[in-house]
Short mmCIF file of C-alpha atoms in Angstrom, two decimals:
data_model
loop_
_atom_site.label_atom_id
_atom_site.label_comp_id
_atom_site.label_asym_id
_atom_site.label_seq_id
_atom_site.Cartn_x
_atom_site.Cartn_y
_atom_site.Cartn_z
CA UNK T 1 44.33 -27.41 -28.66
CA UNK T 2 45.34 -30.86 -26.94
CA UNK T 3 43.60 -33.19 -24.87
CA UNK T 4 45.02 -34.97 -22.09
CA UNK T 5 42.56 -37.69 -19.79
CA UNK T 6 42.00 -37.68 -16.54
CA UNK T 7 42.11 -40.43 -13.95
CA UNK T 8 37.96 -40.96 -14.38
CA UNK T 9 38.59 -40.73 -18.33
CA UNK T 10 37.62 -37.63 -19.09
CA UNK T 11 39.17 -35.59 -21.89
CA UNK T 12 40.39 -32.15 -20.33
CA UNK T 13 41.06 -29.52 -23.37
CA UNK T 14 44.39 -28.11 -23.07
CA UNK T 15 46.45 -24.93 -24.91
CA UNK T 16 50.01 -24.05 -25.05
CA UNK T 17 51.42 -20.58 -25.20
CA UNK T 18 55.38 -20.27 -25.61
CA UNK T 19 58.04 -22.12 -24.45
CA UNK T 20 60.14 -22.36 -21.44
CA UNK T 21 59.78 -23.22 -17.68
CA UNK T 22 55.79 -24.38 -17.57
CA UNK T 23 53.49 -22.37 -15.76
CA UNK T 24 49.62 -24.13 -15.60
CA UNK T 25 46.84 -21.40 -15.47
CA UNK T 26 43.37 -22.36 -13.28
CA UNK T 27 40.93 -20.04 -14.43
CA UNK T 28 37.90 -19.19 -11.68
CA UNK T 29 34.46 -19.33 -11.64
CA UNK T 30 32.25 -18.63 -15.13
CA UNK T 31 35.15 -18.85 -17.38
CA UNK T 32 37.03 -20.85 -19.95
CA UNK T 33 40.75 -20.93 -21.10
CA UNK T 34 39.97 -18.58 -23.59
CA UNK T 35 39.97 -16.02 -20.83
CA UNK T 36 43.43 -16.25 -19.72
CA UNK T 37 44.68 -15.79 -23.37
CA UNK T 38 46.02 -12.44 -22.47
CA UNK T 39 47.76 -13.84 -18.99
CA UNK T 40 49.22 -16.64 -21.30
CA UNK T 41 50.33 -14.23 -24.37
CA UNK T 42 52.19 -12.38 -21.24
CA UNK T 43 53.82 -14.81 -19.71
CA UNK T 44 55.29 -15.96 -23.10
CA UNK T 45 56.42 -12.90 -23.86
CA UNK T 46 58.08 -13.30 -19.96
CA UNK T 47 60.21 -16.53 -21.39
CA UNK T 48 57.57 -18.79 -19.74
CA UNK T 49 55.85 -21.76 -21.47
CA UNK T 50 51.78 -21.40 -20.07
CA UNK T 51 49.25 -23.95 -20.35
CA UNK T 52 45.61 -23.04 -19.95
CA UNK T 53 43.06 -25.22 -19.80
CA UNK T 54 39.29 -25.95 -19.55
CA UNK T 55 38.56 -27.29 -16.05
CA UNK T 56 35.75 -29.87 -16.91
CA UNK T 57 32.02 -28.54 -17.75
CA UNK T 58 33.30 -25.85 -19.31
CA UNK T 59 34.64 -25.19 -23.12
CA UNK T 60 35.90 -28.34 -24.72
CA UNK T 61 36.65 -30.11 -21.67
CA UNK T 62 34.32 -32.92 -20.85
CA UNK T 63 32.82 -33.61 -17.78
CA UNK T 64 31.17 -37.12 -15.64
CA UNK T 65 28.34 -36.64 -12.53
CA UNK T 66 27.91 -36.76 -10.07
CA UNK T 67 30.55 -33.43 -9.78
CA UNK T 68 33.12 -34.12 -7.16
CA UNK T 69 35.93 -31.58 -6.42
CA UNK T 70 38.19 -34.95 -6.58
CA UNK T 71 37.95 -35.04 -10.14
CA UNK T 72 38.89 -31.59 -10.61
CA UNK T 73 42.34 -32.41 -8.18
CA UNK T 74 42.64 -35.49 -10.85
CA UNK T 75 42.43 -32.93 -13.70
CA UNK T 76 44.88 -30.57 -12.49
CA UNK T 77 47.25 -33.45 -11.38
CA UNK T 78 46.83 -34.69 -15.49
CA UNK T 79 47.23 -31.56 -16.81
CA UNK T 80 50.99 -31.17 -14.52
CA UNK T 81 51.64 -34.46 -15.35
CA UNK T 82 51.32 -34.29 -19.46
CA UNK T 83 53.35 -30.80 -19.38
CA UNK T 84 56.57 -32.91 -18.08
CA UNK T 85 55.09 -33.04 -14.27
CA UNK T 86 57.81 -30.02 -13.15
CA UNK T 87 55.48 -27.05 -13.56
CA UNK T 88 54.19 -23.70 -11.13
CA UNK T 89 50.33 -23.41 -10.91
CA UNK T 90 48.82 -20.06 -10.71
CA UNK T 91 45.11 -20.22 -9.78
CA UNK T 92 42.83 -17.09 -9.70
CA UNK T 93 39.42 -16.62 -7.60
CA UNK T 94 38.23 -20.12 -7.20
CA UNK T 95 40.91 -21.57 -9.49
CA UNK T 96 43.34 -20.60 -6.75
CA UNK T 97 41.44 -22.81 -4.23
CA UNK T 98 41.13 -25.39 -6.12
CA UNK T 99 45.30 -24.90 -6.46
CA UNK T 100 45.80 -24.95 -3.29
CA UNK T 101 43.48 -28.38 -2.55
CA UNK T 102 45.02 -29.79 -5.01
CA UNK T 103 48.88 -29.05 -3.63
CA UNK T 104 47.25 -30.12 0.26
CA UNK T 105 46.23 -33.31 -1.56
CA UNK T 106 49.74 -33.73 -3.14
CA UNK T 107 49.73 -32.77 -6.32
CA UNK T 108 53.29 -31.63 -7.54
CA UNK T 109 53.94 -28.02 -8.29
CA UNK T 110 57.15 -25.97 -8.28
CA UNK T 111 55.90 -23.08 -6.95
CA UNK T 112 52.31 -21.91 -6.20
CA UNK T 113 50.84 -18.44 -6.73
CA UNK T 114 47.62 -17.94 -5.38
CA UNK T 115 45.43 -14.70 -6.98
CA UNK T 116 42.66 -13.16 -4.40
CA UNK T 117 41.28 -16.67 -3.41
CA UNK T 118 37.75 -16.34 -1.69
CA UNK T 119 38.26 -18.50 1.49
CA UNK T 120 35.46 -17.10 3.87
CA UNK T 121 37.11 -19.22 6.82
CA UNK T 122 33.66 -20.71 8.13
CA UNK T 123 32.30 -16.96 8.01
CA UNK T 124 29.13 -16.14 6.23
CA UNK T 125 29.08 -19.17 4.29
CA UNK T 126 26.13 -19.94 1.53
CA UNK T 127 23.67 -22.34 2.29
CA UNK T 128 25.17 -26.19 2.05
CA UNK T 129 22.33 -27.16 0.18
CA UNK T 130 23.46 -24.32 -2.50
CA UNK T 131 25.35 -27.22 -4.47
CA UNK T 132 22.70 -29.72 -4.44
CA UNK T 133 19.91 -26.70 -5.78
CA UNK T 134 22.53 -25.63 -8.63
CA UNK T 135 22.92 -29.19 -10.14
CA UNK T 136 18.50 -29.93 -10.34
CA UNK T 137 18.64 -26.31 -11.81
CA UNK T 138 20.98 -27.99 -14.49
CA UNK T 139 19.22 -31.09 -14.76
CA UNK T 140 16.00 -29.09 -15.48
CA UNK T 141 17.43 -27.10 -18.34
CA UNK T 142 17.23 -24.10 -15.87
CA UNK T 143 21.40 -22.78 -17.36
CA UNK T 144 20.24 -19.02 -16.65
CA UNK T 145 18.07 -19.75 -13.08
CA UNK T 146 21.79 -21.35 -12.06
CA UNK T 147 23.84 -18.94 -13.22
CA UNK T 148 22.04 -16.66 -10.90
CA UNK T 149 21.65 -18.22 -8.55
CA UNK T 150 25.24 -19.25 -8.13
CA UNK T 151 26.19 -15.37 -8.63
CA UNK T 152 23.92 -14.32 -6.10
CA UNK T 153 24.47 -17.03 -3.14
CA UNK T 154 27.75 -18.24 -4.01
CA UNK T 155 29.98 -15.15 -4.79
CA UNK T 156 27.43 -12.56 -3.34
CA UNK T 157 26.89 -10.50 -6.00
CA UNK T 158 24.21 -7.32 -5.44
CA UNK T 159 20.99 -7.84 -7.06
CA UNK T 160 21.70 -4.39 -9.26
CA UNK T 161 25.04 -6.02 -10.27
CA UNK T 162 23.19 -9.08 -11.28
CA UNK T 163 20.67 -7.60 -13.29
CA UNK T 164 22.74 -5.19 -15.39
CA UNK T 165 24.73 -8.52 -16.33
CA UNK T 166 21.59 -9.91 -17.51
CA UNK T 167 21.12 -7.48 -19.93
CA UNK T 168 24.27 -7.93 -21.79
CA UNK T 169 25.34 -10.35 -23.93
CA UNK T 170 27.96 -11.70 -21.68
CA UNK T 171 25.52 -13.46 -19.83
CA UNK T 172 24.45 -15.22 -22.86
CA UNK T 173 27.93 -16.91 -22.84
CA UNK T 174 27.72 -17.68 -19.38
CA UNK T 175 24.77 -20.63 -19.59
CA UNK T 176 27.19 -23.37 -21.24
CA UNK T 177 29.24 -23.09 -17.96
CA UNK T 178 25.94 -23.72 -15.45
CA UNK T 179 27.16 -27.24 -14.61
CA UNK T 180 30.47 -25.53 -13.64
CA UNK T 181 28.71 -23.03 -10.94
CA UNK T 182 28.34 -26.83 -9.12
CA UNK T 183 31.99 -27.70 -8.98
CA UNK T 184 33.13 -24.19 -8.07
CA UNK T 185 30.20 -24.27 -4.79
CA UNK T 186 31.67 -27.66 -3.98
CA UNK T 187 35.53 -26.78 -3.56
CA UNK T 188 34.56 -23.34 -2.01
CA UNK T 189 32.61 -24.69 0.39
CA UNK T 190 34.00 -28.13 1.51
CA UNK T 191 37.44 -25.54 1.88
CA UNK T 192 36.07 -22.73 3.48
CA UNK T 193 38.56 -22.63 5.72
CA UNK T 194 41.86 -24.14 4.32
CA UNK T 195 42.44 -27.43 6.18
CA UNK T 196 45.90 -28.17 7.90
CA UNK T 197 47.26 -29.89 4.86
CA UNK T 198 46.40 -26.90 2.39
CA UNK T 199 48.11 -24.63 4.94
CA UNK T 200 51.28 -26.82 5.48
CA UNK T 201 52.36 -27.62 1.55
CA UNK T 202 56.01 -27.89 0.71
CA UNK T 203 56.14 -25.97 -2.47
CA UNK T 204 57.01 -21.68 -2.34
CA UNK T 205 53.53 -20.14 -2.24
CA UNK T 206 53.10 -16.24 -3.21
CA UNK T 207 49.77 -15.11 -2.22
CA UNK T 208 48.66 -12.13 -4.82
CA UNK T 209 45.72 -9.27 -3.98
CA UNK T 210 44.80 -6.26 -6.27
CA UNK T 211 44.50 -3.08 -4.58
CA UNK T 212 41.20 -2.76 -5.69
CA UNK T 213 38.68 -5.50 -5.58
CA UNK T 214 36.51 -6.63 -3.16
CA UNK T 215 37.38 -6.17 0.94
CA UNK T 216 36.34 -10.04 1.88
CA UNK T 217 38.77 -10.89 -0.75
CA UNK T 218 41.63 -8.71 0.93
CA UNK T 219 40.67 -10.05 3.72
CA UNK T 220 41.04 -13.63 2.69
CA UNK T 221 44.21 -13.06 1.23
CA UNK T 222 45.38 -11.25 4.18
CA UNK T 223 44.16 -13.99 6.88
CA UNK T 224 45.43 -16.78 4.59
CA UNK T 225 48.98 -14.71 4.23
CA UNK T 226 48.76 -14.58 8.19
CA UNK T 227 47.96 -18.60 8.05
CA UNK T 228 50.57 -19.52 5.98
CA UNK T 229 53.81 -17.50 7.44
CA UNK T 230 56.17 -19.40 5.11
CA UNK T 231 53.84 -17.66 2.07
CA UNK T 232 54.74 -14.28 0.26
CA UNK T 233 52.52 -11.67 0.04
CA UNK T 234 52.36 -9.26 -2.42
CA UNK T 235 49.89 -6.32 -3.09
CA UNK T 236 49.41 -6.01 -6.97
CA UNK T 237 48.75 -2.08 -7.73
CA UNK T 238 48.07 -3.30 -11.68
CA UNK T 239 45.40 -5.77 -10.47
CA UNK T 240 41.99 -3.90 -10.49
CA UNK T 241 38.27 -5.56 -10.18
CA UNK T 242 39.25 -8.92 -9.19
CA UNK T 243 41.25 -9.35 -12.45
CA UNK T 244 44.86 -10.22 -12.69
CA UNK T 245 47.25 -7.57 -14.57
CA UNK T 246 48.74 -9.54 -17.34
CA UNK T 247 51.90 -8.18 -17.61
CA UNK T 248 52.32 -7.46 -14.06
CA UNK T 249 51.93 -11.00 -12.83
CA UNK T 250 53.96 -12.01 -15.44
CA UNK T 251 56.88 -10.00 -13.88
CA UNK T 252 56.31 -11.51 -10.86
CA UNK T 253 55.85 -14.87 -11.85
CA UNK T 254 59.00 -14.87 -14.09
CA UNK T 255 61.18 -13.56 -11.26
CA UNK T 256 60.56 -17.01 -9.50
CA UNK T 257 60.49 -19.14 -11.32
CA UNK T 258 62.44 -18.68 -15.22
CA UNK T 259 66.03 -19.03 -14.77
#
């Protein structure tokens, strides 16, 4: 593990998998770098150098409030910039969001590969004051009341869904990432619908969608394929439950970018 800093001076924990051309991983929402280790371990094994990394709040990343989406562009742009600044980005869920804000806001990145990213385009949108109730559940000590909260409002989860999680011990590793539920309601929501800068970027894009997951997230990937006509699309048969296929991405990734 590595640190680099970000532009507000906050230490951003970093890992390195393999060597080759540099591909940065952006996890999504509830998670740290640990759980790309298999994405990473594949894309080595592809000839690919990847780099995950804690986005702030979350593992051994630090963090500064108020949260600002900004500072998570800053992070991203530190993280490109300490690999040798020449690197793709592949963002999943909400990590592909922030990706893509970050490339609209002019981050450099080779190439951009955007996994099932939940734009809702304006429609059926949480509550704007979601953000602002996630970070006094925080302040209170309230890690598990957020959690939920941000499951249920944010990502839309079915109360049946949400309860079974409870009652594992997943959940349990969920509460040190509560401050993070704030950041990922921030970028969703102030890019709901992907502003004319996200849509224009320079770099290649290729848009990715499992054939299973969820239909608004087809959908999104679909109408943001349809927004973007410079963008591949590609339908990922190995991608089930909103999860990327390590080794299958890695194919795909490889093929545009090693060599």
């Amino acid at each position: 593990m590595e640190h680099v800093i970000s532009a507000d001076g906050t230490r951003i924990a970093t890992h390195t998998t393999g060597a080759g051309p540099v591909i940065v991983i952006v996890n999504g929402a509830l998670s740290t770098s640990n759980d790309a280790a298999d994405l990473a371990d594949a894309f080595a094994n592809a000839g690919l150098r990847a780099i995950t990394y804690d986005r702030r709040a979350r593992g051994d990343s630090g963090n500064a409030l108020p949260a600002e989406p900004a500072r998570e562009v800053e992070d991203l742009a530190a993280v490109i910039a300490a690999s040798g600044g020449d690197a793709a980005v592949v963002g999943h869920s909400s990590g592909a969001v922030l990706a893509l804000y970050a490339a609209g806001e002019g981050v450099p990145m080779a190439h951009l590969f955007l996994s099932e990213p939940p734009f809702r385009f304006g429609e059926t949108a949480h509550a704007t004051d979601l953000a602002e109730r996630l970070q006094a559940m925080v302040d209170d000590g309230r890690a598990a009341d957020a959690v939920v909260a941000f499951q249920r409002e944010a990502v839309g989860l079915p109360e049946q869904f949400i309860e079974q999680f409870r009652a594992t011990p997943d959940f349990a590793t969920t509460l040190p990432l509560a401050q993070s539920t704030v950041y990922d309601t921030l970028v969703t929501q102030r890019t709901s619908t992907p502003s004319a800068a996200m849509l224009g970027v320079e770099m290649p894009v290729t848009i990715l969608c499992g054939t299973e997951t969820m239909p608004f997230l087809t959908g999104a990937a679909q109408r943001l394929a349809e927004a973007m006509p410079h963008a591949e699309f590609l339908e990922v048969a190995e991608s089930v439950g909103h999860r990327m296929h390590p080794d299958a991405t890695a194919l795909i990734v490889a093929a545009r970018v090693a060599g």
